[in-house]
Amino acid sequence: MARGKFITFEGGEGGGKSTQVKRLIAALESAGIRAISTREPGGAPASEDIRELLVSGAVDRWTPMAEVLLNYAAREIHVAKTIIPALDQGIWVISDRFADSTMAYQGYGGGIDRDRIVNIHKAVLNDFMPDLTLILDLPVEQGLARAGKRLANDASNEDRFERMGRDFHNRLREGFLAIASDDPKRCRVINAEVDADAVFAAVTDAVNDALGVTI
Ligand code: TMP
């Protein structure tokens, strides 16, 4: 049986990742490709426990290096218990965030030396990376306005990163664009300023082109 493909969505706040993940799963299923959605931090029971620690509470609750380590603890469990078993069964895995978020948020945003993050990745996961990464890009003001609306309408208090300053979010956007230009084979930047249908058209084009399917 062919191994499943691993696709990740990345980007700053308010880019509409979760909508695109759902639509991609539906399109893959209609094309006869089994697929599951997952997210980071999270995606396995113990990793969701770690998520709770990361996304709520005071902005300065953790240091950026502690955030790297907590995210990699959650990620190691997620990969071992959810992602690899699915890929081994031929199931495609679509994740809302993965390792590039650590590089962007804690590296470019939080100022952790990028080589240290690369070394931690290697120590924990060797060279395991997605087959395709779709970076939903939009201006910071627009993303934060959208994320603010979403948070006002839901009962969670997962807003710790949204509350970080404007400079942090600008560094984040630049970080994701730099990650994409460093690894153009794996990463596609998608303009998320347009409506969800237009974003999804770009997502399907990228998946078809990069992974040789027709959805
Ligand atoms: P979400 O808002 O996309 O659900 O992601 C939760 C928050 O966690 C988001 O603000 C980004 C942040 N995050 C990191 O800072 N580092 C990471 O490695 C990951 C996966 C997420």
Coordinates of N, CA and C and ligand atoms in Angstrom, one line a residue:
M1 N 0.8 -1.2 0.0 CA 0.0 0.0 0.0 C 0.9 1.3 0.0
A2 N 0.5 2.3 -0.8 CA 1.3 3.5 -0.8 C 1.1 4.2 0.5
R3 N 2.2 4.8 1.0 CA 2.2 5.5 2.2 C 1.4 6.8 2.0
G4 N 0.7 7.2 3.0 CA -0.1 8.5 2.9 C 0.8 9.7 2.8
K5 N 0.3 10.8 2.4 CA 1.1 12.1 2.3 C 0.7 12.9 3.6
F6 N 1.7 13.7 4.0 CA 1.6 14.6 5.1 C 1.6 16.0 4.6
I7 N 0.5 16.7 4.8 CA 0.3 18.1 4.4 C 0.1 19.0 5.6
T8 N 0.8 20.1 5.7 CA 0.6 21.0 6.8 C 0.1 22.4 6.3
F9 N -0.7 23.1 7.1 CA -1.1 24.5 6.9 C -0.3 25.3 7.9
E10 N 0.2 26.4 7.5 CA 1.0 27.3 8.4 C 0.6 28.7 8.1
G11 N 1.0 29.6 8.9 CA 0.8 31.1 8.8 C 0.5 31.7 10.1
G12 N 0.3 33.0 10.0 CA 0.0 33.8 11.3 C -1.4 33.6 11.7
E13 N -1.9 34.5 12.6 CA -3.2 34.3 13.1 C -4.3 34.8 12.1
G14 N -5.4 34.1 12.1 CA -6.6 34.6 11.3 C -6.5 34.4 9.8
G15 N -5.6 33.5 9.3 CA -5.5 33.2 7.9 C -6.6 32.2 7.4
G16 N -7.4 31.7 8.2 CA -8.5 30.8 7.8 C -8.0 29.3 7.6
K17 N -6.9 28.9 8.4 CA -6.4 27.6 8.2 C -7.4 26.5 8.5
S18 N -8.2 26.6 9.6 CA -9.0 25.5 9.9 C -10.1 25.3 8.9
T19 N -10.6 26.4 8.3 CA -11.6 26.2 7.2 C -11.0 25.4 6.0
Q20 N -9.8 25.8 5.7 CA -9.1 25.2 4.5 C -8.8 23.7 4.8
V21 N -8.4 23.4 6.1 CA -8.2 22.0 6.4 C -9.4 21.2 6.2
K22 N -10.6 21.7 6.7 CA -11.8 20.9 6.5 C -12.2 20.7 5.0
R23 N -12.0 21.8 4.2 CA -12.3 21.7 2.8 C -11.4 20.7 2.1
L24 N -10.1 20.7 2.5 CA -9.2 19.8 1.8 C -9.5 18.4 2.1
I25 N -9.9 18.1 3.4 CA -10.2 16.7 3.8 C -11.4 16.3 2.9
A26 N -12.4 17.1 2.8 CA -13.6 16.8 2.0 C -13.3 16.5 0.6
A27 N -12.4 17.3 0.0 CA -12.0 17.2 -1.4 C -11.2 15.9 -1.6
L28 N -10.4 15.6 -0.7 CA -9.6 14.3 -0.8 C -10.5 13.1 -0.7
E29 N -11.4 13.2 0.3 CA -12.3 12.0 0.4 C -13.2 11.8 -0.8
S30 N -13.6 12.9 -1.4 CA -14.4 12.8 -2.7 C -13.6 12.2 -3.8
A31 N -12.3 12.4 -3.8 CA -11.4 11.8 -4.8 C -11.0 10.4 -4.4
G32 N -11.6 9.9 -3.3 CA -11.3 8.5 -3.0 C -10.0 8.4 -2.2
I33 N -9.5 9.5 -1.6 CA -8.2 9.4 -0.8 C -8.6 9.6 0.7
R34 N -8.3 8.6 1.5 CA -8.6 8.7 2.9 C -7.7 9.7 3.6
A35 N -8.3 10.5 4.4 CA -7.5 11.6 5.0 C -8.1 12.0 6.4
I36 N -7.2 12.3 7.3 CA -7.6 12.8 8.6 C -7.1 14.2 8.9
S37 N -7.8 15.0 9.7 CA -7.3 16.3 10.1 C -6.8 16.2 11.5
T38 N -5.7 17.0 11.8 CA -5.2 17.1 13.1 C -4.6 18.5 13.3
R39 N -4.1 18.8 14.5 CA -3.6 20.2 14.7 C -2.4 20.2 15.7
E40 N -1.7 21.3 15.7 CA -0.7 21.5 16.7 C -0.8 22.9 17.3
P41 N -0.4 23.1 18.6 CA 0.0 22.0 19.5 C -1.3 21.1 19.7
G42 N -1.1 19.8 19.8 CA -2.3 18.9 20.0 C -2.2 17.7 19.1
G43 N -3.4 17.2 18.8 CA -3.4 16.1 17.8 C -3.3 14.7 18.4
A44 N -3.1 14.6 19.7 CA -3.1 13.3 20.5 C -3.5 13.7 21.9
P45 N -4.1 12.8 22.7 CA -4.6 13.2 24.0 C -3.5 14.0 24.9
A46 N -2.3 13.4 25.0 CA -1.3 14.1 25.9 C -0.8 15.4 25.3
S47 N -0.8 15.4 23.9 CA -0.4 16.7 23.3 C -1.4 17.8 23.4
E48 N -2.7 17.4 23.5 CA -3.7 18.4 23.8 C -3.6 18.9 25.2
D49 N -3.2 18.1 26.1 CA -2.9 18.6 27.5 C -1.8 19.6 27.5
I50 N -0.8 19.4 26.7 CA 0.3 20.3 26.6 C -0.2 21.6 26.0
R51 N -1.1 21.5 24.9 CA -1.6 22.7 24.3 C -2.3 23.6 25.3
E52 N -3.0 23.0 26.2 CA -3.7 23.9 27.2 C -2.7 24.8 28.0
L53 N -1.5 24.2 28.3 CA -0.5 24.9 29.0 C 0.0 26.1 28.1
L54 N 0.1 25.8 26.8 CA 0.8 26.8 25.9 C -0.1 28.0 25.5
V55 N -1.4 27.7 25.2 CA -2.2 28.7 24.6 C -3.0 29.6 25.5
S56 N -2.9 29.4 26.8 CA -3.7 30.2 27.7 C -2.7 30.8 28.8
G57 N -3.2 31.8 29.5 CA -2.5 32.4 30.6 C -1.7 33.6 30.2
A58 N -0.8 34.0 31.1 CA -0.1 35.3 30.9 C 0.8 35.2 29.7
V59 N 1.0 36.3 29.0 CA 1.8 36.3 27.8 C 3.3 35.9 28.2
D60 N 3.8 36.3 29.3 CA 5.1 36.0 29.7 C 5.2 34.7 30.6
R61 N 4.2 33.9 30.5 CA 4.2 32.7 31.3 C 5.4 31.7 31.0
W62 N 5.7 31.6 29.8 CA 6.9 30.7 29.4 C 8.0 31.6 28.8
T63 N 9.2 31.1 28.8 CA 10.2 31.7 28.0 C 10.1 31.1 26.6
P64 N 10.6 31.7 25.5 CA 10.6 31.2 24.2 C 11.2 29.8 24.1
M65 N 12.3 29.5 24.8 CA 12.9 28.2 24.8 C 12.0 27.1 25.4
A66 N 11.3 27.5 26.5 CA 10.4 26.6 27.1 C 9.2 26.3 26.2
E67 N 8.8 27.3 25.4 CA 7.8 27.0 24.4 C 8.3 26.1 23.3
V68 N 9.5 26.2 22.9 CA 10.1 25.3 21.9 C 10.0 23.9 22.5
L69 N 10.5 23.7 23.7 CA 10.5 22.4 24.3 C 9.2 21.8 24.5
L70 N 8.2 22.6 25.0 CA 6.8 22.1 25.2 C 6.2 21.7 23.8
N71 N 6.4 22.5 22.8 CA 5.9 22.2 21.5 C 6.5 20.9 20.9
Y72 N 7.8 20.8 21.2 CA 8.5 19.5 20.6 C 8.1 18.3 21.5
A73 N 7.8 18.5 22.7 CA 7.3 17.3 23.5 C 5.9 16.9 22.9
A74 N 5.0 17.9 22.7 CA 3.7 17.6 22.2 C 3.8 17.0 20.8
R75 N 4.8 17.6 20.0 CA 4.9 17.1 18.6 C 5.4 15.7 18.5
E76 N 6.3 15.3 19.4 CA 6.9 14.0 19.4 C 5.8 12.9 19.6
I77 N 4.9 13.2 20.6 CA 3.8 12.3 20.8 C 2.8 12.3 19.6
H78 N 2.5 13.5 19.1 CA 1.6 13.6 17.9 C 2.1 12.8 16.8
V79 N 3.4 12.9 16.5 CA 4.0 12.2 15.3 C 3.9 10.7 15.6
A80 N 4.3 10.3 16.8 CA 4.4 8.8 17.1 C 3.1 8.2 17.2
K81 N 2.1 8.9 17.8 CA 0.8 8.2 18.1 C -0.3 8.5 17.0
T82 N -0.2 9.6 16.3 CA -1.2 9.9 15.4 C -0.7 9.9 13.9
I83 N 0.3 10.7 13.7 CA 0.7 10.9 12.3 C 1.3 9.7 11.6
I84 N 2.3 9.1 12.2 CA 3.0 8.0 11.6 C 2.0 6.8 11.4
P85 N 1.3 6.4 12.5 CA 0.4 5.3 12.3 C -0.6 5.5 11.1
A86 N -1.1 6.7 10.9 CA -2.0 7.0 9.8 C -1.3 6.9 8.5
L87 N -0.1 7.5 8.3 CA 0.6 7.5 7.1 C 0.9 6.0 6.7
D88 N 1.3 5.2 7.7 CA 1.6 3.8 7.5 C 0.4 3.0 6.9
Q89 N -0.8 3.5 7.3 CA -2.0 2.8 6.8 C -2.4 3.4 5.4
G90 N -1.7 4.3 4.8 CA -2.0 4.9 3.6 C -2.9 6.1 3.7
I91 N -3.2 6.5 4.9 CA -4.1 7.6 5.2 C -3.3 8.9 5.1
W92 N -3.9 9.9 4.4 CA -3.2 11.2 4.3 C -3.5 12.0 5.6
V93 N -2.6 12.8 6.1 CA -2.7 13.5 7.3 C -2.6 15.0 7.0
I94 N -3.6 15.8 7.4 CA -3.6 17.2 7.1 C -3.5 17.9 8.5
S95 N -2.4 18.6 8.8 CA -2.3 19.2 10.1 C -2.3 20.8 10.0
D96 N -3.1 21.3 10.9 CA -3.2 22.7 11.2 C -2.0 23.1 12.1
R97 N -0.9 23.5 11.5 CA 0.4 23.8 12.1 C 1.2 22.6 12.3
F98 N 2.6 22.8 12.3 CA 3.6 21.8 12.6 C 4.9 22.5 12.9
A99 N 6.0 21.9 12.6 CA 7.3 22.4 13.0 C 7.6 23.8 12.5
D100 N 7.1 24.2 11.3 CA 7.4 25.6 10.9 C 6.9 26.6 11.8
S101 N 5.8 26.3 12.6 CA 5.3 27.2 13.5 C 6.3 27.5 14.7
T102 N 7.0 26.5 15.1 CA 8.0 26.7 16.1 C 9.1 27.6 15.6
M103 N 9.5 27.3 14.3 CA 10.6 28.2 13.7 C 10.1 29.6 13.6
A104 N 8.8 29.8 13.2 CA 8.3 31.2 13.0 C 8.0 31.9 14.3
Y105 N 7.3 31.2 15.2 CA 6.9 31.9 16.5 C 8.0 32.0 17.5
Q106 N 8.7 30.9 17.7 CA 9.8 30.9 18.7 C 11.1 31.4 18.2
G107 N 11.4 31.1 16.9 CA 12.6 31.5 16.2 C 12.5 32.9 15.8
Y108 N 11.8 33.2 14.7 CA 11.7 34.5 14.1 C 11.0 35.5 15.1
G109 N 9.9 35.0 15.7 CA 9.1 35.9 16.6 C 9.8 36.0 18.0
G110 N 10.2 34.9 18.6 CA 10.7 34.9 20.0 C 12.2 35.0 20.1
G111 N 12.9 35.0 19.0 CA 14.3 35.3 19.0 C 15.2 34.1 19.4
I112 N 14.7 32.9 19.4 CA 15.6 31.8 19.6 C 16.4 31.5 18.4
D113 N 17.7 31.3 18.6 CA 18.6 31.0 17.4 C 18.0 29.9 16.6
R114 N 18.0 30.1 15.3 CA 17.3 29.2 14.4 C 18.0 27.9 14.3
D115 N 19.4 27.9 14.4 CA 20.1 26.6 14.3 C 19.8 25.7 15.6
R116 N 19.5 26.4 16.7 CA 19.2 25.6 17.9 C 17.8 24.9 17.7
I117 N 16.9 25.5 17.0 CA 15.6 24.9 16.7 C 15.8 23.7 15.7
V118 N 16.6 24.0 14.7 CA 16.9 22.9 13.7 C 17.5 21.7 14.5
N119 N 18.5 22.0 15.4 CA 19.1 20.9 16.1 C 18.1 20.1 17.0
I120 N 17.2 20.8 17.6 CA 16.2 20.2 18.5 C 15.3 19.3 17.6
H121 N 14.9 19.9 16.4 CA 14.1 19.1 15.5 C 14.8 17.7 15.2
K122 N 16.1 17.8 14.8 CA 16.8 16.6 14.4 C 16.9 15.6 15.6
A123 N 17.1 16.2 16.8 CA 17.3 15.3 18.0 C 15.9 14.5 18.2
V124 N 14.8 15.2 18.0 CA 13.5 14.6 18.4 C 12.9 13.8 17.2
L125 N 13.0 14.3 16.0 CA 12.3 13.7 14.8 C 13.2 13.4 13.6
N126 N 14.5 13.4 13.8 CA 15.4 13.2 12.6 C 15.0 14.1 11.5
D127 N 14.8 13.6 10.3 CA 14.5 14.5 9.2 C 13.0 14.4 8.8
F128 N 12.2 14.0 9.8 CA 10.7 13.9 9.5 C 10.1 15.3 9.2
M129 N 9.6 15.5 8.1 CA 9.0 16.8 7.7 C 7.8 16.6 6.8
P130 N 6.9 17.6 6.6 CA 5.8 17.3 5.7 C 6.2 17.1 4.3
D131 N 5.3 16.5 3.5 CA 5.5 16.4 2.1 C 5.2 17.7 1.4
L132 N 4.3 18.4 2.0 CA 3.9 19.7 1.4 C 3.4 20.6 2.5
T133 N 3.8 21.9 2.5 CA 3.4 22.9 3.4 C 2.8 24.1 2.7
L134 N 1.5 24.4 3.1 CA 0.8 25.5 2.5 C 0.8 26.7 3.5
I135 N 1.5 27.8 3.2 CA 1.6 28.9 4.1 C 0.5 29.9 3.7
L136 N -0.5 30.1 4.5 CA -1.5 31.1 4.2 C -1.1 32.5 4.7
D137 N -0.8 33.4 3.7 CA -0.2 34.7 4.0 C -1.2 35.8 3.9
L138 N -1.2 36.7 4.9 CA -2.0 37.9 4.8 C -1.5 39.0 5.7
P139 N -1.8 40.3 5.4 CA -1.2 41.3 6.2 C -1.6 41.1 7.7
V140 N -0.7 41.5 8.6 CA -0.9 41.2 10.0 C -2.2 41.9 10.6
E141 N -2.4 43.1 10.2 CA -3.6 43.8 10.7 C -4.9 43.0 10.4
Q142 N -5.0 42.5 9.1 CA -6.1 41.8 8.7 C -6.3 40.5 9.5
G143 N -5.2 39.8 9.6 CA -5.2 38.5 10.3 C -5.6 38.7 11.8
L144 N -5.1 39.7 12.5 CA -5.4 39.9 13.9 C -6.9 40.3 14.0
A145 N -7.4 41.1 13.1 CA -8.8 41.5 13.1 C -9.7 40.3 13.0
R146 N -9.3 39.4 12.1 CA -10.1 38.2 11.9 C -10.0 37.2 13.1
A147 N -8.8 37.1 13.6 CA -8.6 36.2 14.8 C -9.4 36.8 16.0
G148 N -9.4 38.1 16.1 CA -10.1 38.7 17.3 C -11.6 38.4 17.2
K149 N -12.2 38.5 16.0 CA -13.6 38.2 15.8 C -13.9 36.7 16.2
R150 N -13.0 35.8 15.8 CA -13.2 34.4 16.1 C -13.2 34.2 17.6
L151 N -12.2 34.8 18.3 CA -12.1 34.6 19.7 C -13.2 35.2 20.5
A152 N -13.8 36.3 20.0 CA -15.0 36.9 20.6 C -16.2 36.0 20.6
N153 N -16.2 35.1 19.5 CA -17.3 34.2 19.4 C -17.1 32.9 19.9
D154 N -16.0 32.5 20.5 CA -15.9 31.2 21.0 C -15.5 31.2 22.5
A155 N -15.8 30.1 23.2 CA -15.8 30.1 24.6 C -14.3 29.9 25.1
S156 N -13.4 29.5 24.2 CA -12.1 29.2 24.7 C -11.3 30.4 25.1
N157 N -10.2 30.3 25.8 CA -9.4 31.5 26.1 C -8.0 31.3 25.5
E158 N -8.0 30.8 24.3 CA -6.8 30.4 23.6 C -6.2 31.6 22.9
D159 N -6.0 32.7 23.6 CA -5.5 33.9 22.9 C -4.2 34.4 23.3
R160 N -3.4 33.5 24.0 CA -2.1 34.0 24.5 C -1.2 34.6 23.4
F161 N -1.1 33.9 22.3 CA -0.3 34.4 21.2 C -0.8 35.6 20.5
E162 N -2.2 35.6 20.3 CA -2.8 36.8 19.7 C -2.5 38.1 20.5
R163 N -2.3 37.9 21.8 CA -2.0 39.1 22.7 C -0.6 39.6 22.6
M164 N 0.3 38.9 21.9 CA 1.7 39.4 21.8 C 1.7 40.6 20.9
G165 N 2.7 41.4 21.0 CA 2.7 42.7 20.3 C 2.7 42.6 18.7
R166 N 2.4 43.8 18.1 CA 2.4 43.9 16.7 C 3.7 43.6 16.0
D167 N 4.8 44.0 16.7 CA 6.2 43.7 16.1 C 6.4 42.2 16.1
F168 N 5.9 41.5 17.1 CA 6.1 40.0 17.1 C 5.4 39.5 15.9
H169 N 4.1 39.9 15.6 CA 3.4 39.4 14.5 C 4.0 39.7 13.1
N170 N 4.6 40.9 13.1 CA 5.3 41.3 11.8 C 6.5 40.4 11.6
R171 N 7.3 40.1 12.7 CA 8.4 39.2 12.5 C 8.0 37.8 12.1
L172 N 6.8 37.4 12.7 CA 6.2 36.1 12.3 C 5.9 36.0 10.8
R173 N 5.3 37.0 10.3 CA 5.0 36.9 8.9 C 6.2 36.9 8.0
E174 N 7.2 37.7 8.4 CA 8.5 37.7 7.6 C 9.1 36.3 7.8
G175 N 9.0 35.7 9.0 CA 9.6 34.4 9.2 C 9.0 33.3 8.4
F176 N 7.7 33.3 8.3 CA 7.0 32.3 7.4 C 7.5 32.5 5.9
L177 N 7.6 33.7 5.5 CA 8.0 33.9 4.1 C 9.5 33.5 3.9
A178 N 10.3 33.7 4.9 CA 11.7 33.3 4.8 C 11.8 31.7 4.8
I179 N 11.0 31.1 5.6 CA 11.0 29.6 5.7 C 10.6 29.1 4.3
A180 N 9.6 29.7 3.6 CA 9.1 29.3 2.3 C 10.2 29.5 1.3
S181 N 10.9 30.6 1.4 CA 12.0 30.8 0.3 C 13.2 30.0 0.6
D182 N 13.4 29.5 1.8 CA 14.5 28.6 2.1 C 14.2 27.2 1.6
D183 N 12.9 26.8 1.5 CA 12.6 25.4 1.2 C 11.4 25.4 0.1
P184 N 11.7 26.0 -1.1 CA 10.7 26.2 -2.1 C 10.1 24.9 -2.6
K185 N 10.8 23.8 -2.5 CA 10.3 22.5 -3.0 C 9.1 22.0 -2.1
R186 N 9.2 22.2 -0.8 CA 8.2 21.7 0.2 C 7.1 22.8 0.4
C187 N 7.4 24.1 0.3 CA 6.5 25.1 0.8 C 5.9 25.9 -0.4
R188 N 4.6 26.2 -0.3 CA 3.9 27.1 -1.2 C 3.3 28.2 -0.4
V189 N 3.5 29.4 -0.8 CA 2.8 30.6 -0.1 C 1.5 30.9 -0.9
I190 N 0.4 30.9 -0.1 CA -0.9 31.2 -0.7 C -1.5 32.5 -0.2
N191 N -1.9 33.3 -1.1 CA -2.5 34.6 -0.7 C -3.8 34.4 0.0
A192 N -3.9 34.7 1.3 CA -5.1 34.5 2.1 C -5.9 35.7 2.3
E193 N -5.6 36.8 1.5 CA -6.4 38.0 1.6 C -7.7 37.9 0.8
V194 N -7.8 37.0 -0.1 CA -9.0 36.8 -0.9 C -10.0 35.9 -0.2
D195 N -11.2 35.7 -0.8 CA -12.2 34.9 -0.1 C -11.9 33.5 0.0
A196 N -12.6 32.7 0.9 CA -12.2 31.3 1.2 C -12.3 30.4 -0.1
D197 N -13.2 30.7 -1.0 CA -13.2 29.9 -2.2 C -12.0 30.1 -3.1
A198 N -11.5 31.3 -3.2 CA -10.3 31.6 -4.0 C -9.1 31.0 -3.3
V199 N -9.0 31.1 -2.0 CA -7.9 30.4 -1.2 C -7.9 28.9 -1.5
F200 N -9.1 28.3 -1.5 CA -9.2 26.9 -1.6 C -8.8 26.5 -3.1
A201 N -9.1 27.3 -4.0 CA -8.7 27.0 -5.4 C -7.2 27.0 -5.5
A202 N -6.5 27.9 -4.8 CA -5.1 27.9 -4.8 C -4.5 26.7 -4.0
V203 N -5.2 26.3 -3.0 CA -4.8 25.1 -2.2 C -4.9 23.8 -3.1
T204 N -6.0 23.6 -3.8 CA -6.1 22.4 -4.6 C -5.1 22.4 -5.7
D205 N -4.9 23.6 -6.3 CA -3.8 23.7 -7.4 C -2.5 23.2 -6.8
A206 N -2.1 23.7 -5.6 CA -0.8 23.4 -5.0 C -0.7 21.9 -4.7
V207 N -1.8 21.3 -4.2 CA -1.8 19.9 -3.8 C -1.7 19.0 -5.1
N208 N -2.5 19.4 -6.1 CA -2.4 18.6 -7.4 C -1.0 18.7 -8.0
D209 N -0.5 19.9 -8.0 CA 0.8 20.1 -8.7 C 2.0 19.4 -7.9
A210 N 1.9 19.6 -6.5 CA 3.1 19.1 -5.7 C 3.0 17.6 -5.5
L211 N 1.8 17.0 -5.4 CA 1.7 15.6 -5.0 C 1.1 14.7 -6.1
G212 N 0.9 15.3 -7.3 CA 0.6 14.4 -8.5 C -0.8 13.7 -8.3
V213 N -1.8 14.4 -7.7 CA -3.1 13.9 -7.7 C -4.1 14.8 -8.4
T214 N -5.3 14.4 -8.5 CA -6.3 15.3 -9.1 C -7.5 15.4 -8.2
I215 N -7.6 16.5 -7.5 CA -8.8 16.7 -6.5 C -9.6 17.9 -7.0
Ligands
TMP1 P1 -3.7 28.1 16.6 O1 -4.2 29.4 17.0 O2 -3.4 28.0 15.1 O3 -4.7 27.0 17.0 O4 -2.3 27.7 17.3 C1 -2.1 27.9 18.6 C2 -1.1 28.9 18.9 O5 0.2 28.3 19.2 C3 -0.8 29.9 17.8 O6 -0.8 31.2 18.3 C4 0.6 29.5 17.3 C5 1.3 28.9 18.5 N1 2.3 27.9 18.2 C6 3.6 28.2 18.6 O7 3.9 29.3 19.1 N2 4.6 27.3 18.3 C7 4.3 26.1 17.7 O8 5.2 25.3 17.5 C8 3.0 25.8 17.4 C9 2.6 24.5 16.8 C10 2.0 26.8 17.7

